[in-house]
XYZ file of C-alpha atoms in Angstrom:
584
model
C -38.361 -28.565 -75.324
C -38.290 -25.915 -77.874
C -35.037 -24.787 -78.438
C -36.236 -21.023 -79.278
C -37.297 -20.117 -75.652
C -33.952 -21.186 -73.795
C -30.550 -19.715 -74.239
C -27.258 -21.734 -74.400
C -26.942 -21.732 -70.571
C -30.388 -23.102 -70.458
C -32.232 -19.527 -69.287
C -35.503 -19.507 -70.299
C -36.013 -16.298 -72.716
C -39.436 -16.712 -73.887
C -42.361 -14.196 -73.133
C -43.651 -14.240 -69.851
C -45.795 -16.621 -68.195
C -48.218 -15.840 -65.490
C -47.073 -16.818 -62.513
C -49.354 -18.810 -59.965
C -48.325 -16.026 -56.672
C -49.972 -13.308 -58.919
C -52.984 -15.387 -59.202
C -52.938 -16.551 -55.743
C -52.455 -12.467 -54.955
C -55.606 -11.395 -56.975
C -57.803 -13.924 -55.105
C -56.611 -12.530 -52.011
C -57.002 -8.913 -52.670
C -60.986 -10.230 -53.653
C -60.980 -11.846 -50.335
C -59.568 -8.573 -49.265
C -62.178 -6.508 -50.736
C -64.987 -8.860 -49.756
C -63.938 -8.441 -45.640
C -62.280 -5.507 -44.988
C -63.904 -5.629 -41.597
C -62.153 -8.897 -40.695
C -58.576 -7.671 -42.077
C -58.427 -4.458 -39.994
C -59.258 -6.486 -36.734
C -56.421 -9.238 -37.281
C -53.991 -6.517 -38.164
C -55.351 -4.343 -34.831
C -54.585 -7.940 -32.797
C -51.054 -8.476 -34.366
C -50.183 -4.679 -33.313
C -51.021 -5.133 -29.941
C -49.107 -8.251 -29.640
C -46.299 -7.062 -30.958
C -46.287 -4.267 -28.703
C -47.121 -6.264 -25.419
C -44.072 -7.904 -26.550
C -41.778 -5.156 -25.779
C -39.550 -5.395 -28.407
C -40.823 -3.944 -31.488
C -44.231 -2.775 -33.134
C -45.095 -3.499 -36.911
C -47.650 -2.806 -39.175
C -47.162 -4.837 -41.981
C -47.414 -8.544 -42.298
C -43.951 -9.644 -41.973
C -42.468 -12.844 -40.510
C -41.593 -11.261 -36.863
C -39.648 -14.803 -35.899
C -37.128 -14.535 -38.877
C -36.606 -11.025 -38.424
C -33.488 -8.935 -37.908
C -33.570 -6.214 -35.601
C -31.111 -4.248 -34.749
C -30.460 -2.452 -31.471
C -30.882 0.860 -32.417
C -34.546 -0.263 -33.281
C -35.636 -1.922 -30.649
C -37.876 -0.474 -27.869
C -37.511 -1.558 -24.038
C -39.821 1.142 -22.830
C -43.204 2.671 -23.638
C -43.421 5.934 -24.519
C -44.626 8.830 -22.592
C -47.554 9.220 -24.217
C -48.322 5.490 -23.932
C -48.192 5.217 -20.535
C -49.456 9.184 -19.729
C -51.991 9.089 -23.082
C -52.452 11.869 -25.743
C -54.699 14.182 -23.366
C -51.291 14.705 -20.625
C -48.398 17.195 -22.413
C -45.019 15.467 -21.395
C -41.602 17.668 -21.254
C -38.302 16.103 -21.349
C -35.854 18.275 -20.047
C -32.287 17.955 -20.956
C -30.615 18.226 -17.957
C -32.006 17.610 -14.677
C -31.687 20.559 -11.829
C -29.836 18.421 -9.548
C -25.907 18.244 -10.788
C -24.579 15.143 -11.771
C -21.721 15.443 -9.390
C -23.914 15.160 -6.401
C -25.707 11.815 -5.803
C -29.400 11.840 -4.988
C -28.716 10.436 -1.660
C -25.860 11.891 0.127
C -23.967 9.853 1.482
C -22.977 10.361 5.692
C -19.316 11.124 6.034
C -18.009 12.308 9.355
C -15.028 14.475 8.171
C -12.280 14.322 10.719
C -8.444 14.687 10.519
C -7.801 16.579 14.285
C -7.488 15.741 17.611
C -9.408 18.444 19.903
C -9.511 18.673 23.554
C -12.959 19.345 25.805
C -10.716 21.584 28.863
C -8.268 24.333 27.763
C -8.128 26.005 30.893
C -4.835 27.875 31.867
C -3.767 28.670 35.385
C -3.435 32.292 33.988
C -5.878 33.712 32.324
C -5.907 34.742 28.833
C -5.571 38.530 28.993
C -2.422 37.910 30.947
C -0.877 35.913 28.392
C -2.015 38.661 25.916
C -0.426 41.082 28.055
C 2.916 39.211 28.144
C 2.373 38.988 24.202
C 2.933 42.932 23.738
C 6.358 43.051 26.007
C 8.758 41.810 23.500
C 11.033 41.732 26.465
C 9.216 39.002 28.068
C 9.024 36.888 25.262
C 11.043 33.332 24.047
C 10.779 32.235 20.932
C 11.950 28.485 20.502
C 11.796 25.412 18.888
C 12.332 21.932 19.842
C 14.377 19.700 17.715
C 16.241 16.773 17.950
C 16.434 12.674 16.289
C 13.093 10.541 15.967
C 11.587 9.503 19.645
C 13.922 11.318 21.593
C 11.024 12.835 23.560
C 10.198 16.473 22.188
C 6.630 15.648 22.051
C 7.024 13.740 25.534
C 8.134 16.822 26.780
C 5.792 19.389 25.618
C 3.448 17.366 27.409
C 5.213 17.365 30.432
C 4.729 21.623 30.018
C 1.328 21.118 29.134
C 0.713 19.149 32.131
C 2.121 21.950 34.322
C 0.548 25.290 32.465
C -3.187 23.574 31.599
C -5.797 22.036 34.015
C -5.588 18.576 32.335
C -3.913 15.519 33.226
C -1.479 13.995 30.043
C -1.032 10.624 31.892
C -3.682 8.290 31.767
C -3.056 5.781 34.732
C -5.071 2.961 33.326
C -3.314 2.413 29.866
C -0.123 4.508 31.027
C -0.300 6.175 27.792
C 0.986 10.107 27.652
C -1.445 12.025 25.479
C 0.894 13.640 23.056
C -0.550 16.883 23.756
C 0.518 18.763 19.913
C 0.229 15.343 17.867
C -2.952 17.267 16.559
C -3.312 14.797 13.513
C -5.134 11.445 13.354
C -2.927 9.797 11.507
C -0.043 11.448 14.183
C -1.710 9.917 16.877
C -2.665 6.096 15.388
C 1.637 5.938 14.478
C 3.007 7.574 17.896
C 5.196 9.797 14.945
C 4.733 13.597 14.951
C 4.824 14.653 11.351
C 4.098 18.530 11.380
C 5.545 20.955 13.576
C 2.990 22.725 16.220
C 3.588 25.542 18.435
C 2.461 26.400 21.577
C 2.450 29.623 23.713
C 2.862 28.970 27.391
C 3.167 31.128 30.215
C 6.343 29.613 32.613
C 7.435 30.880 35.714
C 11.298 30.682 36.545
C 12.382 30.340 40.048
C 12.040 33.712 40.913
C 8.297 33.212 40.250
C 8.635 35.243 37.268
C 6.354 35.199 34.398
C 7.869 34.829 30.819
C 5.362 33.675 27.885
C 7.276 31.067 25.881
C 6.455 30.345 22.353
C 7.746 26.680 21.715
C 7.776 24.602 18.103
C 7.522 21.294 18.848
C 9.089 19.711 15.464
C 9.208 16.319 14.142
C 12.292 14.073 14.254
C 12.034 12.234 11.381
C 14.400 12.722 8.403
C 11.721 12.867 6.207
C 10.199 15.736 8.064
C 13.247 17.930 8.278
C 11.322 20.918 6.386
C 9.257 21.244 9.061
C 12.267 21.942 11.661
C 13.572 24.483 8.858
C 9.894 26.645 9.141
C 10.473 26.259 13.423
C 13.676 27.522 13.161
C 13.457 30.383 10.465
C 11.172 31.860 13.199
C 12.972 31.197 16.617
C 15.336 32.977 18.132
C 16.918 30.064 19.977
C 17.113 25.906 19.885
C 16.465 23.512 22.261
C 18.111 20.592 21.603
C 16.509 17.268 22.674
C 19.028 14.417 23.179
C 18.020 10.650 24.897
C 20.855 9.899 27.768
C 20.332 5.950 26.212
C 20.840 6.443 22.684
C 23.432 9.622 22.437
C 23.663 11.610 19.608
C 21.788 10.720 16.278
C 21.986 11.797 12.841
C 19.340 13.853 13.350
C 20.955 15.460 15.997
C 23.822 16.706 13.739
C 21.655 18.479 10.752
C 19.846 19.904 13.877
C 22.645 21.834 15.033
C 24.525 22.672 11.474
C 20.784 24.158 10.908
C 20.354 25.911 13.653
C 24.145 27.658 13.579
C 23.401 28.426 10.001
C 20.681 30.199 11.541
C 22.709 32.101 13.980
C 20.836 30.639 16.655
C 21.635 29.746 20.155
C 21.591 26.559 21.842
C 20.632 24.647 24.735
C 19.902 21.539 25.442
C 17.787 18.774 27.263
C 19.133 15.765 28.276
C 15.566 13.744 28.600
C 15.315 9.800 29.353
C 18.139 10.242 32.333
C 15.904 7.267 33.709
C 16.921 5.002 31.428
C 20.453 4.721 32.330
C 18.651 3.524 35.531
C 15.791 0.954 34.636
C 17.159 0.137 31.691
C 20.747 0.013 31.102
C 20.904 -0.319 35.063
C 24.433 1.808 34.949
C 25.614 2.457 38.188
C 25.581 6.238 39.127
C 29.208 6.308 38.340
C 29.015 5.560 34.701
C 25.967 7.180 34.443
C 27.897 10.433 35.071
C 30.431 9.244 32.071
C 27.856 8.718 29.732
C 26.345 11.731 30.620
C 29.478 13.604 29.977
C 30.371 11.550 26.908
C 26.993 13.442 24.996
C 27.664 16.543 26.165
C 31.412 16.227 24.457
C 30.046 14.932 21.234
C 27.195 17.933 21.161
C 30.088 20.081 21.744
C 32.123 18.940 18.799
C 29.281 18.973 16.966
C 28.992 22.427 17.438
C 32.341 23.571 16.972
C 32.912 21.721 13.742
C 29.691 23.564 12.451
C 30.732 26.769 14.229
C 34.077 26.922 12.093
C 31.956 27.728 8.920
C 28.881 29.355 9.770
C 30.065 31.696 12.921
C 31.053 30.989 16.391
C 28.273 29.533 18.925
C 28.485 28.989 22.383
C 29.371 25.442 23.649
C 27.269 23.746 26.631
C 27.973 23.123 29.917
C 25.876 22.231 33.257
C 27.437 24.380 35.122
C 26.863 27.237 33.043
C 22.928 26.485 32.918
C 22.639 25.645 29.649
C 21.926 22.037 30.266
C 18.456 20.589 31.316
C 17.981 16.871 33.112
C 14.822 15.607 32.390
C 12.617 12.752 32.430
C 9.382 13.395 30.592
C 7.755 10.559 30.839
C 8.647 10.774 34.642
C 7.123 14.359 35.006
C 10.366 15.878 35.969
C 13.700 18.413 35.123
C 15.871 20.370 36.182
C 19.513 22.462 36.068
C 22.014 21.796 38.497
C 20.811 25.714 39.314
C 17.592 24.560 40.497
C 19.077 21.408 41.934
C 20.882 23.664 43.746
C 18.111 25.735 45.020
C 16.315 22.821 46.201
C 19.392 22.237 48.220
C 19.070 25.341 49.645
C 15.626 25.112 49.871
C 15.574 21.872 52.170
C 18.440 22.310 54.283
C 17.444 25.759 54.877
C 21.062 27.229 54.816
C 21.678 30.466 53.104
C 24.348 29.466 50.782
C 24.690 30.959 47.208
C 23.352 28.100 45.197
C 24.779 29.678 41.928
C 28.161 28.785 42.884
C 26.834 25.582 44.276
C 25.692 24.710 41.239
C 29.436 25.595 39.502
C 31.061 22.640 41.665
C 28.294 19.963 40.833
C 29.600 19.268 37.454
C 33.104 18.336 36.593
C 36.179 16.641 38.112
C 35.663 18.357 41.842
C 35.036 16.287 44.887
C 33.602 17.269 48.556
C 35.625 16.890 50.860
C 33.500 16.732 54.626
C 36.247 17.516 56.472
C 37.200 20.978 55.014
C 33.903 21.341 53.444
C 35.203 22.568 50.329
C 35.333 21.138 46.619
C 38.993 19.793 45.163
C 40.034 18.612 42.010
C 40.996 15.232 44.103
C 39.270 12.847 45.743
C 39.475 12.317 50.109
C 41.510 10.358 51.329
C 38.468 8.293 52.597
C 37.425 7.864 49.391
C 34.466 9.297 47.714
C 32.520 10.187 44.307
C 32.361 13.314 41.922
C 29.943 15.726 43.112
C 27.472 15.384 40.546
C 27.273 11.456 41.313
C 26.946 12.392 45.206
C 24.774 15.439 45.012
C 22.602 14.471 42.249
C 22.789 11.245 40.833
C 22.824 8.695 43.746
C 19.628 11.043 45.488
C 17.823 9.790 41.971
C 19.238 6.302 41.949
C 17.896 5.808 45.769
C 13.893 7.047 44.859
C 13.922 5.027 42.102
C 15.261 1.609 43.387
C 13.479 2.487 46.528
C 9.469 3.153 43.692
C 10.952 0.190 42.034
C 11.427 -2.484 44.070
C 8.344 -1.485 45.823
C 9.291 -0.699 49.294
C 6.506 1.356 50.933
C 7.948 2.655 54.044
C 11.008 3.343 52.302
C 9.710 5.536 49.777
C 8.090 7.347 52.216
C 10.737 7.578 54.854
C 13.156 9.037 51.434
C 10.448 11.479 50.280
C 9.461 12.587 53.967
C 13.571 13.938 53.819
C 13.145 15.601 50.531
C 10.029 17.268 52.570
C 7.288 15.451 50.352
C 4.209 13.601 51.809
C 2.002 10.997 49.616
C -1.302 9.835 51.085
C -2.292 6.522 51.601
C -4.025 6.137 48.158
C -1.055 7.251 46.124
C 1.381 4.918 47.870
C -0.450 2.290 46.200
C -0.614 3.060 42.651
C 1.568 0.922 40.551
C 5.089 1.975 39.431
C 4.899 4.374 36.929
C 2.164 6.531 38.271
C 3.829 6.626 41.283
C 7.110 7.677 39.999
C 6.168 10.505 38.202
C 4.070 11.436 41.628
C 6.753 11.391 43.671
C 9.530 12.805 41.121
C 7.103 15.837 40.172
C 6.704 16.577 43.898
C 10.329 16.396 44.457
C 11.836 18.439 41.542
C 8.504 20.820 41.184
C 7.751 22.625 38.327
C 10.137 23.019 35.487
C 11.418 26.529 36.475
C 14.881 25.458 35.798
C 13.862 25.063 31.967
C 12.522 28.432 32.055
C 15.763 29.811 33.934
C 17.585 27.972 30.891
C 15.617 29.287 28.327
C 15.399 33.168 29.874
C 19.549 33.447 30.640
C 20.907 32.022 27.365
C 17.929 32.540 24.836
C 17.843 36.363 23.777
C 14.139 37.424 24.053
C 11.766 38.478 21.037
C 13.201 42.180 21.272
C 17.051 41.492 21.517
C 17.386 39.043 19.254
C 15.293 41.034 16.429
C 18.625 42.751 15.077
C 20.105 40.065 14.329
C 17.195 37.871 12.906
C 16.235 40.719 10.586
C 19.945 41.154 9.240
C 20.015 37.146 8.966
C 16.905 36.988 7.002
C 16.055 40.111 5.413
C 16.998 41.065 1.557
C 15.314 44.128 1.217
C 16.821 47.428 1.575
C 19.202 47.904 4.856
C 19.198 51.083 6.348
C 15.436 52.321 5.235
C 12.572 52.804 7.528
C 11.100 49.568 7.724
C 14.773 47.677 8.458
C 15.322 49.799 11.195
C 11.983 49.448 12.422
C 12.372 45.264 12.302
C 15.563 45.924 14.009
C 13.799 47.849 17.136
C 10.798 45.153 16.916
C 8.862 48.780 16.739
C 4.906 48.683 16.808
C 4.204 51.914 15.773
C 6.770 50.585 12.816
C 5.315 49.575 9.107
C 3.429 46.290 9.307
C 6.100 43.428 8.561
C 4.975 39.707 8.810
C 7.197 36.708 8.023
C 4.633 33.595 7.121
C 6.458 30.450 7.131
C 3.886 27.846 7.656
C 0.039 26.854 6.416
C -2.112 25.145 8.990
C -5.825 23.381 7.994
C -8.654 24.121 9.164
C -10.373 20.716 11.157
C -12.200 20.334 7.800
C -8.729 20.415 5.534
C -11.108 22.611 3.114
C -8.824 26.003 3.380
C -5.493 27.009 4.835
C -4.758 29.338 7.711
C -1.197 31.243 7.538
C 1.567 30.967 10.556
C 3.947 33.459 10.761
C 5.536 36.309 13.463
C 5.079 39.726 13.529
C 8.541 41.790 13.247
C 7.104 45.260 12.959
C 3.982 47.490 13.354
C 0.794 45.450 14.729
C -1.547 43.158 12.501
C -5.272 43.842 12.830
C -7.866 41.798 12.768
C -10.016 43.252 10.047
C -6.893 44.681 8.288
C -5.690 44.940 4.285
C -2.375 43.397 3.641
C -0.403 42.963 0.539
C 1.004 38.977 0.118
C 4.383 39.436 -1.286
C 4.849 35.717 -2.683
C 8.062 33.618 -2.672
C 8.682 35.227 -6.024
C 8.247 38.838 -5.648
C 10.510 41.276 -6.260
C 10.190 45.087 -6.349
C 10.376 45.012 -10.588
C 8.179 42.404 -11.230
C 4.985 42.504 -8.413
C 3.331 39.744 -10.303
C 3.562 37.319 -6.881
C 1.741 40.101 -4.996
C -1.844 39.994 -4.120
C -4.113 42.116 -1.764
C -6.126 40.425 0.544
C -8.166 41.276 3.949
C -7.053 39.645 7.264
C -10.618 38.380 8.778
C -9.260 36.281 11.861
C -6.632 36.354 14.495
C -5.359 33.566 16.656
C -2.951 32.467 19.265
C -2.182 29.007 18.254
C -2.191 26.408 20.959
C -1.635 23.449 18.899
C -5.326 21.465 20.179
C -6.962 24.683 20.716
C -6.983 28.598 19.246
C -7.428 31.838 21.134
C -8.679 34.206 19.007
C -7.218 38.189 19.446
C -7.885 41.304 17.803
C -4.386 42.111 17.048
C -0.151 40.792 17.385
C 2.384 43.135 18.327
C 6.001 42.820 17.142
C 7.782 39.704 18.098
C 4.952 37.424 18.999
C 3.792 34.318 17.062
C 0.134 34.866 14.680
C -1.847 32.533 12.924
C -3.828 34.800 10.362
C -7.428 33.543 8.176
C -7.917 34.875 4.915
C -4.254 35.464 2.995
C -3.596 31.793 2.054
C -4.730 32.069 -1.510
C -1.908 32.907 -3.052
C 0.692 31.660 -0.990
C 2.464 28.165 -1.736
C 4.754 27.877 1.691
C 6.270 31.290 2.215
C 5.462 34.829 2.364
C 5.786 38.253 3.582
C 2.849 40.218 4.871
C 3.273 44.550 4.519
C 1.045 47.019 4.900
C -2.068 46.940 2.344
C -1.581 50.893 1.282
């Protein structure tokens, strides 16, 4: 090996020597030169392979199978102009028309969060409720609160029942229908969870009209803001207690809340049938357990009183105390007991002062036929356990125990006749049959609610100087005060309502002066507004008008002063409160 041509590492460094590709490269470009015809057909079959392939396309010779290709490079689809040719002009838009929020096949949803109802048919027709609506004087404003399944709902059904051409028993499942548990979800947990109103137009035993706007509330502690919203626009509070269970926790914020409020109450003692079916008390302690609620309502509402103003306490025999039985289809006062007294014996005796000496330590004595503070000598109950309690206790052993000709004999005194197809329905249908027919319609509620609960017009001085912080003294105070209608428009909106849809909000809230009118531009004072900063204040245009009757809306052209509205188009810019004013 000559040492010249090779470095100390052994490198060659001599001149170049032809290599044997170059030669092998100039015989193939003669070859190539010789058949170009043959070259440009292979390459024209190793293009179309490689592009039948789907992967990639190349034009050179390279080694395809030892190839790296990255993703970016690869091609999974033809082109347009492969698949459309060169003749068709292809445009690629970059968006398409259809959003990309909405799916190319809508999907079917059936959108439904409320409970509606086919018959809303009143035994009075709608232009007489209207026309009770603008007499303030005629008008209750209430709400119904009380501890978690004490029976407000029970009881608005019982109402319902007796005001709407609908039946809210179902005698196959003997399920009530929970007439303002509008909600889905309300209904599926037998738990009311937003508080409803409902207008109704109630007779009272002098078969007088009064429309009576009633909040059934929820009695869950969780709730509680909802019985705030009922009461910051009643004038009054009836208080639901169950005779079983007594007086809840529930109970007690109920009545601090409502004396806060300046609010009178009265109460309901539903479930009375319980103490008979079942805690099976004998009349006797029925009466002490009875009494025992009323005491511990009482002290409820003096300890409350002492710090928030004085409230009357309850007692039967004033009238401010209802017996019920809702699920039973049946109340009353010991003034209406007393009336139906009258009613069957056919004596003219004043059954107001009846009524006094059924309630109380006072005895009858048959003899004298007088009431004493002592028993006869012959021995004998209190009056309310002989004139009212034991009467109960004898229907419902007598429904209970299933003794036809009993039951008949007992509701044949009480001047009541069932037919031969009633008689045999089970129990429960049959009880609230025969305790409806008995006690009739709930007129002693309505006497209840019209003696001790001020109406819309009376109580309006002192709601407005509870609740209002404006100016005292100026026009529109003293117009509030006078529940005026030719007054400046004054609304107070306490609650938001859905529509069926849940996609907007309708606003709840009662008139206090002037008349709102449908078609009408308001200003929305917000929770926030003040006369300095009018930042929370928008103007907006009142399209709609309705009465609301929890399953159903009647829809009105305007709301005089005092009455309950449920107004469309000003819930934009309210949160949970507001005041609606005149729009100029």
């Amino acid at each position: 090996m000559d040492e010249c041509l090779y470095d100390e590492f052994g490198n060659y460094i001599g001149p170049e020597i032809e290599s044997d590709h170059e030669s092998d490269g100039e015989e193939e470009d003669e070859d190539m030169q010789e058949k170009p015809g043959m070259e440009a057909e292979a390459s024209d079959e190793k293009d179309a392979a490689a592009a039948s392939n789907g992967w990639i396309t190349a034009t050179s010779d390279v080694d395809m199978d030892n190839q790296i290709v990255l993703a970016e490079d690869k091609k999974y689809y033809p082109t347009a102009e492969e698949v459309y040719g060169e003749d068709v002009e292809t445009l690629v838009m970059d968006e398409d028309e259809q959003p990309l929020e909405q799916p190319i096949i809508k999907p079917v949803r059936n959108i439904k969060f409320e409970v509606g109802v086919k018959d809303s048919s009143t035994y009075v027709s709608t232009q007489f409720l209207l026309g009770l609506m603008s007499n303030p004087s005629l008008v209750r404003n209430v709400a119904l609160v009380g501890h978690l399944h004490h029976g407000k709902t029970v009881f608005m059904d019982m109402l319902v029942e007796q005001t709407h051409h609908i039946s809210t028993f179902d005698t196959n499942s003997e399920k009530l229908m929970r007439y303002t548990d509008t909600r889905i979800d309300e209904q599926e947990r037998r738990i009311s969870i937003k508080a409803v109103p409902l207008s109704l137009v109630l007779e009272d035993s002098n078969a007088k009209s009064y429309l009576c706007n009633i909040m059934d509330t929820p009695g869950h502690v969780s709730f509680s803001n909802e019985m705030t919203a009922a009461l910051r626009l009643a004038d009054g509070a009836v208080l639901i207690v169950d005779a079983g269970e007594g007086v809840m926790v529930n109970i007690e914020r109920a009545i601090r809340h409502a004396i806060q409020e300046g609010l009178p109450i009265v109460v309901v003692i539903n479930k009375v049938d319980r103490l008979i079916t079942e805690l099976k008390l004998p009349p006797k302690d029925a009466y002490h357990k009875l009494r025992h609620t009323i005491e511990v309502i009482n002290t409820h509402i003096s300890a409350a009183s002492s710090t928030a103003g004085r409230v009357k306490t309850i007692d039967p025999a004033t009238g401010n105390v209802c017996f019920a039985s809702a699920c039973a289809g049946w109340s009353f006062t010991l003034q209406s007991f007393a009336k139906l007294y009258v009613k069957l014996h056919g004596i003219p005796f004043d059954a107001d002062k009846f009524a006094t000496r059924l309630w109380g330590e006072l005895y009858y004595h048959p003899d004298t036929r007088t009431f004493e503070r002592k028993p006869p000598v012959s021995g004998g109950e209190r009056s309310f356990v002989q004139f009212v309690l034991e009467p109960l206790y004898k229907i419902y052993s007598q429904v209970i125990r299933e003794h036809k000709k009993s039951v008949e004999a007992t509701l044949a005194e009480l001047g009541v006749t069932l037919s031969n197809e009633a008689s045999r329905s089970n129990v429960r249908p049959l009880l609230r049959l025969a305790c409806s027919s008995v006690f009739g319609s709930a007129t002693g509620f309505t006497d209840m609610l019209v003696k001790h609960i001020p109406s819309a017009k009376d109580a309006a001085a002192k709601k407005v100087d509870h609740i209002y912080t404006g100016v005292r003294n100026s026009t529109i105070f003293n117009a509030m005060k006078a529940c005026d209608s030719a007054g400046p428009l004054m609304v107070n909106v306490t609650k938001l309502y859905p529509k069926s849809d849940c996609s907007v909000f309708d606003a709840f809230g009662r008139v206090y002066s002037g008349e709102i009118l449908k078609g009408q531009t308001v200003r929305v004072l917000g929770e926030g507004y003040s006369p300095e900063d009018e930042e929370e204040m928008t103007i907006k245009e009142v399209t709609k008008l309705w009465v609301y009757q929890a399953r159903y809306r009647i829809p009105i052209s305007k709301a005089p002063p005092g009455s309950w509205v449920l107004i469309e188009g000003v819930d934009a810019s309210i949160m949970k409160t507001a005041t609606l004013c005149c729009g100029l």
